[in-house]
Amino acid sequence: MELVFENWELLFKGAYYTLYIAVISMFFGLFIGVTVALARLKGNRPVRWAARVYVSVIRGTPALVQIVIVYYGLVDYGITLGPLTAACIALSINIGAYLSEAIRGAILSIPKGQTEAALATGMTSWQAMYRIVLPQAARVAIPPMGNTFIGMLKETSLVSFIAVPELLRSAQLLIARYYVNMPFYIGIAIMYWIMSTVFSAILEAVEKRLSKAY
């Protein structure tokens, strides 16, 4: 493990890129997820159909295939993206499909009486959704959304395939330099575990706080 400590700067830089990709993808994925969930619940038939197809396609195909389509496939149509940009776009689209189902399930879990009461006060359907239903649904959706984020954190290792300098790619560069495998693989495994554990602890604290609040 001495080599790991000697090259900690490169590994920590890789960890930074891993966190950066995960956070950016989660941010835009959340926007996509809310939009798709509302499209499936409130949209007309073509909109609901399109949203359903999106979720089915994304959940039914490997994330790695989606990454290479965005990075390599779009080149055929004159769209050239940098590795980091392509990684964030592909993972945002991927996580958006999973978040949409978590959000949709959370919205459906809110009793219909809440919406009916809001409508009775003079709110429109959309006002009732944004002011009454969504705030309550957010509390229900936080646990599955947190688990999705932790899964995304580990799934960022896939973008090493397109040479994004995240944690796994950094380890691969060091392996190519020193011709030693195990120390670096164990090192990054520990780093992934630490990051996942920290975010799990944060998620648990948020859940407890919300439980007390409600």
PDB file of C-alpha atoms in Angstrom:
ATOM      1  CA  MET A   1       0.000   0.000   0.000  1.00  0.00           C
ATOM      2  CA  GLU A   2       3.059   2.254   0.096  1.00  0.00           C
ATOM      3  CA  LEU A   3       2.558   3.117  -3.587  1.00  0.00           C
ATOM      4  CA  VAL A   4      -0.987   4.206  -2.837  1.00  0.00           C
ATOM      5  CA  PHE A   5       0.182   6.710  -0.237  1.00  0.00           C
ATOM      6  CA  GLU A   6       2.965   7.943  -2.483  1.00  0.00           C
ATOM      7  CA  ASN A   7       0.437   8.732  -5.224  1.00  0.00           C
ATOM      8  CA  TRP A   8      -2.370  10.038  -3.049  1.00  0.00           C
ATOM      9  CA  GLU A   9      -2.625  13.312  -5.011  1.00  0.00           C
ATOM     10  CA  LEU A  10      -3.611  11.588  -8.238  1.00  0.00           C
ATOM     11  CA  LEU A  11      -6.080   9.319  -6.414  1.00  0.00           C
ATOM     12  CA  PHE A  12      -7.648  12.227  -4.552  1.00  0.00           C
ATOM     13  CA  LYS A  13      -7.969  14.087  -7.839  1.00  0.00           C
ATOM     14  CA  GLY A  14      -9.772  11.033  -9.200  1.00  0.00           C
ATOM     15  CA  ALA A  15     -12.035  11.023  -6.137  1.00  0.00           C
ATOM     16  CA  TYR A  16     -12.816  14.692  -6.791  1.00  0.00           C
ATOM     17  CA  TYR A  17     -13.909  13.913 -10.352  1.00  0.00           C
ATOM     18  CA  THR A  18     -15.968  10.988  -9.070  1.00  0.00           C
ATOM     19  CA  LEU A  19     -17.845  13.240  -6.629  1.00  0.00           C
ATOM     20  CA  TYR A  20     -18.167  16.002  -9.220  1.00  0.00           C
ATOM     21  CA  ILE A  21     -19.742  13.693 -11.803  1.00  0.00           C
ATOM     22  CA  ALA A  22     -22.056  12.122  -9.213  1.00  0.00           C
ATOM     23  CA  VAL A  23     -23.291  15.479  -7.858  1.00  0.00           C
ATOM     24  CA  ILE A  24     -23.776  17.085 -11.288  1.00  0.00           C
ATOM     25  CA  SER A  25     -25.556  13.995 -12.618  1.00  0.00           C
ATOM     26  CA  MET A  26     -27.778  13.857  -9.537  1.00  0.00           C
ATOM     27  CA  PHE A  27     -28.684  17.550  -9.878  1.00  0.00           C
ATOM     28  CA  PHE A  28     -29.743  17.353 -13.516  1.00  0.00           C
ATOM     29  CA  GLY A  29     -31.119  13.845 -13.048  1.00  0.00           C
ATOM     30  CA  LEU A  30     -33.418  15.170 -10.330  1.00  0.00           C
ATOM     31  CA  PHE A  31     -34.755  17.815 -12.705  1.00  0.00           C
ATOM     32  CA  ILE A  32     -35.332  15.142 -15.356  1.00  0.00           C
ATOM     33  CA  GLY A  33     -36.893  12.805 -12.802  1.00  0.00           C
ATOM     34  CA  VAL A  34     -39.431  15.363 -11.552  1.00  0.00           C
ATOM     35  CA  THR A  35     -40.325  16.359 -15.117  1.00  0.00           C
ATOM     36  CA  VAL A  36     -40.828  12.758 -16.256  1.00  0.00           C
ATOM     37  CA  ALA A  37     -42.777  11.821 -13.119  1.00  0.00           C
ATOM     38  CA  LEU A  38     -45.172  14.745 -13.618  1.00  0.00           C
ATOM     39  CA  ALA A  39     -45.422  13.921 -17.322  1.00  0.00           C
ATOM     40  CA  ARG A  40     -46.528  10.396 -16.489  1.00  0.00           C
ATOM     41  CA  LEU A  41     -49.040  11.590 -13.918  1.00  0.00           C
ATOM     42  CA  LYS A  42     -50.383  14.810 -15.440  1.00  0.00           C
ATOM     43  CA  GLY A  43     -49.517  14.705 -19.142  1.00  0.00           C
ATOM     44  CA  ASN A  44     -51.840  13.824 -22.002  1.00  0.00           C
ATOM     45  CA  ARG A  45     -51.638  10.416 -23.640  1.00  0.00           C
ATOM     46  CA  PRO A  46     -48.708  11.130 -26.054  1.00  0.00           C
ATOM     47  CA  VAL A  47     -46.702  12.768 -23.259  1.00  0.00           C
ATOM     48  CA  ARG A  48     -47.363   9.871 -20.878  1.00  0.00           C
ATOM     49  CA  TRP A  49     -46.409   7.418 -23.605  1.00  0.00           C
ATOM     50  CA  ALA A  50     -43.150   9.259 -24.383  1.00  0.00           C
ATOM     51  CA  ALA A  51     -42.232   9.412 -20.684  1.00  0.00           C
ATOM     52  CA  ARG A  52     -42.979   5.727 -20.263  1.00  0.00           C
ATOM     53  CA  VAL A  53     -40.835   4.801 -23.280  1.00  0.00           C
ATOM     54  CA  TYR A  54     -37.949   6.893 -21.924  1.00  0.00           C
ATOM     55  CA  VAL A  55     -38.044   5.126 -18.560  1.00  0.00           C
ATOM     56  CA  SER A  56     -38.342   1.710 -20.190  1.00  0.00           C
ATOM     57  CA  VAL A  57     -35.431   2.283 -22.598  1.00  0.00           C
ATOM     58  CA  ILE A  58     -33.075   3.766 -19.995  1.00  0.00           C
ATOM     59  CA  ARG A  59     -33.831   1.158 -17.336  1.00  0.00           C
ATOM     60  CA  GLY A  60     -33.666  -1.637 -19.890  1.00  0.00           C
ATOM     61  CA  THR A  61     -30.231  -0.843 -21.313  1.00  0.00           C
ATOM     62  CA  PRO A  62     -26.790  -0.873 -19.625  1.00  0.00           C
ATOM     63  CA  ALA A  63     -25.430   2.451 -18.391  1.00  0.00           C
ATOM     64  CA  LEU A  64     -22.140   1.751 -20.182  1.00  0.00           C
ATOM     65  CA  VAL A  65     -23.973   1.460 -23.514  1.00  0.00           C
ATOM     66  CA  GLN A  66     -25.672   4.795 -22.850  1.00  0.00           C
ATOM     67  CA  ILE A  67     -22.300   6.403 -22.089  1.00  0.00           C
ATOM     68  CA  VAL A  68     -20.688   5.200 -25.325  1.00  0.00           C
ATOM     69  CA  ILE A  69     -23.748   6.261 -27.343  1.00  0.00           C
ATOM     70  CA  VAL A  70     -23.457   9.808 -25.997  1.00  0.00           C
ATOM     71  CA  TYR A  71     -19.666   9.966 -26.358  1.00  0.00           C
ATOM     72  CA  TYR A  72     -19.017   7.975 -29.531  1.00  0.00           C
ATOM     73  CA  GLY A  73     -22.409   7.662 -31.203  1.00  0.00           C
ATOM     74  CA  LEU A  74     -23.266  11.365 -31.396  1.00  0.00           C
ATOM     75  CA  VAL A  75     -20.046  11.976 -33.321  1.00  0.00           C
ATOM     76  CA  ASP A  76     -21.772  10.414 -36.360  1.00  0.00           C
ATOM     77  CA  TYR A  77     -24.196  13.359 -36.295  1.00  0.00           C
ATOM     78  CA  GLY A  78     -21.538  16.041 -35.899  1.00  0.00           C
ATOM     79  CA  ILE A  79     -21.913  16.355 -32.121  1.00  0.00           C
ATOM     80  CA  THR A  80     -18.559  16.012 -30.388  1.00  0.00           C
ATOM     81  CA  LEU A  81     -18.536  16.161 -26.588  1.00  0.00           C
ATOM     82  CA  GLY A  82     -15.645  16.123 -24.153  1.00  0.00           C
ATOM     83  CA  PRO A  83     -15.352  13.008 -21.962  1.00  0.00           C
ATOM     84  CA  LEU A  84     -16.450  14.799 -18.779  1.00  0.00           C
ATOM     85  CA  THR A  85     -19.426  16.476 -20.465  1.00  0.00           C
ATOM     86  CA  ALA A  86     -20.504  13.227 -22.111  1.00  0.00           C
ATOM     87  CA  ALA A  87     -20.212  11.396 -18.785  1.00  0.00           C
ATOM     88  CA  CYS A  88     -22.389  13.933 -16.956  1.00  0.00           C
ATOM     89  CA  ILE A  89     -25.025  13.970 -19.716  1.00  0.00           C
ATOM     90  CA  ALA A  90     -25.228  10.180 -19.993  1.00  0.00           C
ATOM     91  CA  LEU A  91     -25.407   9.612 -16.247  1.00  0.00           C
ATOM     92  CA  SER A  92     -27.946  12.426 -15.786  1.00  0.00           C
ATOM     93  CA  ILE A  93     -30.208  10.782 -18.350  1.00  0.00           C
ATOM     94  CA  ASN A  94     -29.655   7.415 -16.694  1.00  0.00           C
ATOM     95  CA  ILE A  95     -30.342   8.486 -13.130  1.00  0.00           C
ATOM     96  CA  GLY A  96     -33.293  10.621 -14.237  1.00  0.00           C
ATOM     97  CA  ALA A  97     -35.220   7.494 -15.242  1.00  0.00           C
ATOM     98  CA  TYR A  98     -34.704   5.866 -11.847  1.00  0.00           C
ATOM     99  CA  LEU A  99     -35.479   9.038  -9.910  1.00  0.00           C
ATOM    100  CA  SER A 100     -38.678   9.555 -11.902  1.00  0.00           C
ATOM    101  CA  GLU A 101     -40.028   6.236 -10.657  1.00  0.00           C
ATOM    102  CA  ALA A 102     -39.085   7.027  -7.055  1.00  0.00           C
ATOM    103  CA  ILE A 103     -40.741  10.445  -7.294  1.00  0.00           C
ATOM    104  CA  ARG A 104     -43.830   9.093  -9.044  1.00  0.00           C
ATOM    105  CA  GLY A 105     -44.245   6.428  -6.365  1.00  0.00           C
ATOM    106  CA  ALA A 106     -43.863   9.060  -3.638  1.00  0.00           C
ATOM    107  CA  ILE A 107     -46.510  11.278  -5.237  1.00  0.00           C
ATOM    108  CA  LEU A 108     -48.926   8.370  -5.560  1.00  0.00           C
ATOM    109  CA  SER A 109     -48.400   7.557  -1.878  1.00  0.00           C
ATOM    110  CA  ILE A 110     -49.916  10.895  -0.822  1.00  0.00           C
ATOM    111  CA  PRO A 111     -53.630  10.465  -0.013  1.00  0.00           C
ATOM    112  CA  LYS A 112     -55.937  11.898  -2.679  1.00  0.00           C
ATOM    113  CA  GLY A 113     -57.782  13.734   0.068  1.00  0.00           C
ATOM    114  CA  GLN A 114     -54.845  16.143   0.272  1.00  0.00           C
ATOM    115  CA  THR A 115     -55.366  17.195  -3.341  1.00  0.00           C
ATOM    116  CA  GLU A 116     -59.136  17.352  -2.952  1.00  0.00           C
ATOM    117  CA  ALA A 117     -58.788  19.604   0.095  1.00  0.00           C
ATOM    118  CA  ALA A 118     -56.404  21.893  -1.798  1.00  0.00           C
ATOM    119  CA  LEU A 119     -58.805  22.101  -4.751  1.00  0.00           C
ATOM    120  CA  ALA A 120     -61.623  22.913  -2.359  1.00  0.00           C
ATOM    121  CA  THR A 121     -59.714  25.992  -1.163  1.00  0.00           C
ATOM    122  CA  GLY A 122     -59.575  27.331  -4.725  1.00  0.00           C
ATOM    123  CA  MET A 123     -56.172  26.074  -5.815  1.00  0.00           C
ATOM    124  CA  THR A 124     -55.683  24.826  -9.347  1.00  0.00           C
ATOM    125  CA  SER A 125     -54.542  21.271  -9.968  1.00  0.00           C
ATOM    126  CA  TRP A 126     -50.940  22.413 -10.561  1.00  0.00           C
ATOM    127  CA  GLN A 127     -50.945  24.658  -7.489  1.00  0.00           C
ATOM    128  CA  ALA A 128     -52.122  21.743  -5.389  1.00  0.00           C
ATOM    129  CA  MET A 129     -49.343  19.611  -6.825  1.00  0.00           C
ATOM    130  CA  TYR A 130     -46.538  22.103  -6.178  1.00  0.00           C
ATOM    131  CA  ARG A 131     -47.744  23.502  -2.845  1.00  0.00           C
ATOM    132  CA  ILE A 132     -49.299  20.476  -1.171  1.00  0.00           C
ATOM    133  CA  VAL A 133     -48.382  17.159  -2.799  1.00  0.00           C
ATOM    134  CA  LEU A 134     -44.751  17.626  -3.852  1.00  0.00           C
ATOM    135  CA  PRO A 135     -43.481  18.866  -0.452  1.00  0.00           C
ATOM    136  CA  GLN A 136     -44.968  15.796   1.233  1.00  0.00           C
ATOM    137  CA  ALA A 137     -43.809  13.479  -1.544  1.00  0.00           C
ATOM    138  CA  ALA A 138     -40.247  14.811  -1.192  1.00  0.00           C
ATOM    139  CA  ARG A 139     -40.057  13.429   2.340  1.00  0.00           C
ATOM    140  CA  VAL A 140     -41.184  10.009   1.131  1.00  0.00           C
ATOM    141  CA  ALA A 141     -38.821  10.051  -1.848  1.00  0.00           C
ATOM    142  CA  ILE A 142     -35.640  11.020   0.034  1.00  0.00           C
ATOM    143  CA  PRO A 143     -34.608   7.461   1.109  1.00  0.00           C
ATOM    144  CA  PRO A 144     -34.824   5.898  -2.403  1.00  0.00           C
ATOM    145  CA  MET A 145     -33.280   9.031  -3.922  1.00  0.00           C
ATOM    146  CA  GLY A 146     -30.387   8.801  -1.472  1.00  0.00           C
ATOM    147  CA  ASN A 147     -29.840   5.157  -2.331  1.00  0.00           C
ATOM    148  CA  THR A 148     -29.907   6.062  -6.022  1.00  0.00           C
ATOM    149  CA  PHE A 149     -27.233   8.696  -5.435  1.00  0.00           C
ATOM    150  CA  ILE A 150     -24.982   6.210  -3.652  1.00  0.00           C
ATOM    151  CA  GLY A 151     -25.459   3.795  -6.542  1.00  0.00           C
ATOM    152  CA  MET A 152     -24.592   6.607  -8.964  1.00  0.00           C
ATOM    153  CA  LEU A 153     -21.452   7.371  -6.974  1.00  0.00           C
ATOM    154  CA  LYS A 154     -20.212   3.848  -7.620  1.00  0.00           C
ATOM    155  CA  GLU A 155     -21.490   3.777 -11.194  1.00  0.00           C
ATOM    156  CA  THR A 156     -19.209   6.691 -12.100  1.00  0.00           C
ATOM    157  CA  SER A 157     -16.461   4.080 -12.446  1.00  0.00           C
ATOM    158  CA  LEU A 158     -18.011   3.228 -15.827  1.00  0.00           C
ATOM    159  CA  VAL A 159     -16.890   6.531 -17.316  1.00  0.00           C
ATOM    160  CA  SER A 160     -13.269   5.380 -17.074  1.00  0.00           C
ATOM    161  CA  PHE A 161     -14.128   3.619 -20.364  1.00  0.00           C
ATOM    162  CA  ILE A 162     -14.129   7.018 -22.112  1.00  0.00           C
ATOM    163  CA  ALA A 163     -10.969   8.209 -20.315  1.00  0.00           C
ATOM    164  CA  VAL A 164     -12.585  10.482 -17.730  1.00  0.00           C
ATOM    165  CA  PRO A 165      -9.934  10.879 -14.985  1.00  0.00           C
ATOM    166  CA  GLU A 166     -12.137   9.653 -12.146  1.00  0.00           C
ATOM    167  CA  LEU A 167     -11.059   7.260  -9.416  1.00  0.00           C
ATOM    168  CA  LEU A 168     -10.868   4.013 -11.393  1.00  0.00           C
ATOM    169  CA  ARG A 169      -9.141   5.714 -14.325  1.00  0.00           C
ATOM    170  CA  SER A 170      -6.571   7.207 -11.946  1.00  0.00           C
ATOM    171  CA  ALA A 171      -5.841   3.748 -10.563  1.00  0.00           C
ATOM    172  CA  GLN A 172      -5.474   2.370 -14.085  1.00  0.00           C
ATOM    173  CA  LEU A 173      -2.918   5.066 -14.922  1.00  0.00           C
ATOM    174  CA  LEU A 174      -0.909   4.216 -11.817  1.00  0.00           C
ATOM    175  CA  ILE A 175      -1.071   0.506 -12.600  1.00  0.00           C
ATOM    176  CA  ALA A 176       0.289   1.221 -16.084  1.00  0.00           C
ATOM    177  CA  ARG A 177       3.118   3.180 -14.487  1.00  0.00           C
ATOM    178  CA  TYR A 178       4.149   0.725 -11.762  1.00  0.00           C
ATOM    179  CA  TYR A 179       2.917  -2.618 -13.202  1.00  0.00           C
ATOM    180  CA  VAL A 180       1.272  -3.422  -9.845  1.00  0.00           C
ATOM    181  CA  ASN A 181      -2.476  -4.072  -9.579  1.00  0.00           C
ATOM    182  CA  MET A 182      -3.702  -5.065  -6.155  1.00  0.00           C
ATOM    183  CA  PRO A 183      -2.585  -2.100  -3.983  1.00  0.00           C
ATOM    184  CA  PHE A 184      -4.289   0.430  -6.236  1.00  0.00           C
ATOM    185  CA  TYR A 185      -7.487  -1.585  -6.655  1.00  0.00           C
ATOM    186  CA  ILE A 186      -7.723  -2.108  -2.899  1.00  0.00           C
ATOM    187  CA  GLY A 187      -6.967   1.573  -2.356  1.00  0.00           C
ATOM    188  CA  ILE A 188      -9.764   2.840  -4.583  1.00  0.00           C
ATOM    189  CA  ALA A 189     -12.162   0.224  -3.191  1.00  0.00           C
ATOM    190  CA  ILE A 190     -11.533   1.663   0.271  1.00  0.00           C
ATOM    191  CA  MET A 191     -12.061   5.194  -1.044  1.00  0.00           C
ATOM    192  CA  TYR A 192     -15.372   4.231  -2.690  1.00  0.00           C
ATOM    193  CA  TRP A 193     -16.432   2.558   0.559  1.00  0.00           C
ATOM    194  CA  ILE A 194     -15.551   5.629   2.637  1.00  0.00           C
ATOM    195  CA  MET A 195     -17.478   7.973   0.335  1.00  0.00           C
ATOM    196  CA  SER A 196     -20.493   5.663   0.279  1.00  0.00           C
ATOM    197  CA  THR A 197     -20.420   5.308   4.069  1.00  0.00           C
ATOM    198  CA  VAL A 198     -20.242   9.074   4.589  1.00  0.00           C
ATOM    199  CA  PHE A 199     -23.182   9.742   2.294  1.00  0.00           C
ATOM    200  CA  SER A 200     -25.153   6.893   3.896  1.00  0.00           C
ATOM    201  CA  ALA A 201     -24.599   8.507   7.303  1.00  0.00           C
ATOM    202  CA  ILE A 202     -25.720  11.890   5.949  1.00  0.00           C
ATOM    203  CA  LEU A 203     -28.825  10.284   4.436  1.00  0.00           C
ATOM    204  CA  GLU A 204     -29.666   8.564   7.713  1.00  0.00           C
ATOM    205  CA  ALA A 205     -29.307  11.846   9.613  1.00  0.00           C
ATOM    206  CA  VAL A 206     -31.613  13.618   7.141  1.00  0.00           C
ATOM    207  CA  GLU A 207     -34.214  10.855   7.454  1.00  0.00           C
ATOM    208  CA  LYS A 208     -34.159  11.091  11.262  1.00  0.00           C
ATOM    209  CA  ARG A 209     -34.482  14.857  11.158  1.00  0.00           C
ATOM    210  CA  LEU A 210     -37.448  14.676   8.799  1.00  0.00           C
ATOM    211  CA  SER A 211     -39.095  11.993  10.933  1.00  0.00           C
ATOM    212  CA  LYS A 212     -38.876  14.270  13.965  1.00  0.00           C
ATOM    213  CA  ALA A 213     -40.140  17.251  11.969  1.00  0.00           C
ATOM    214  CA  TYR A 214     -43.250  15.346  10.883  1.00  0.00           C
TER     215      TYR A 214
END
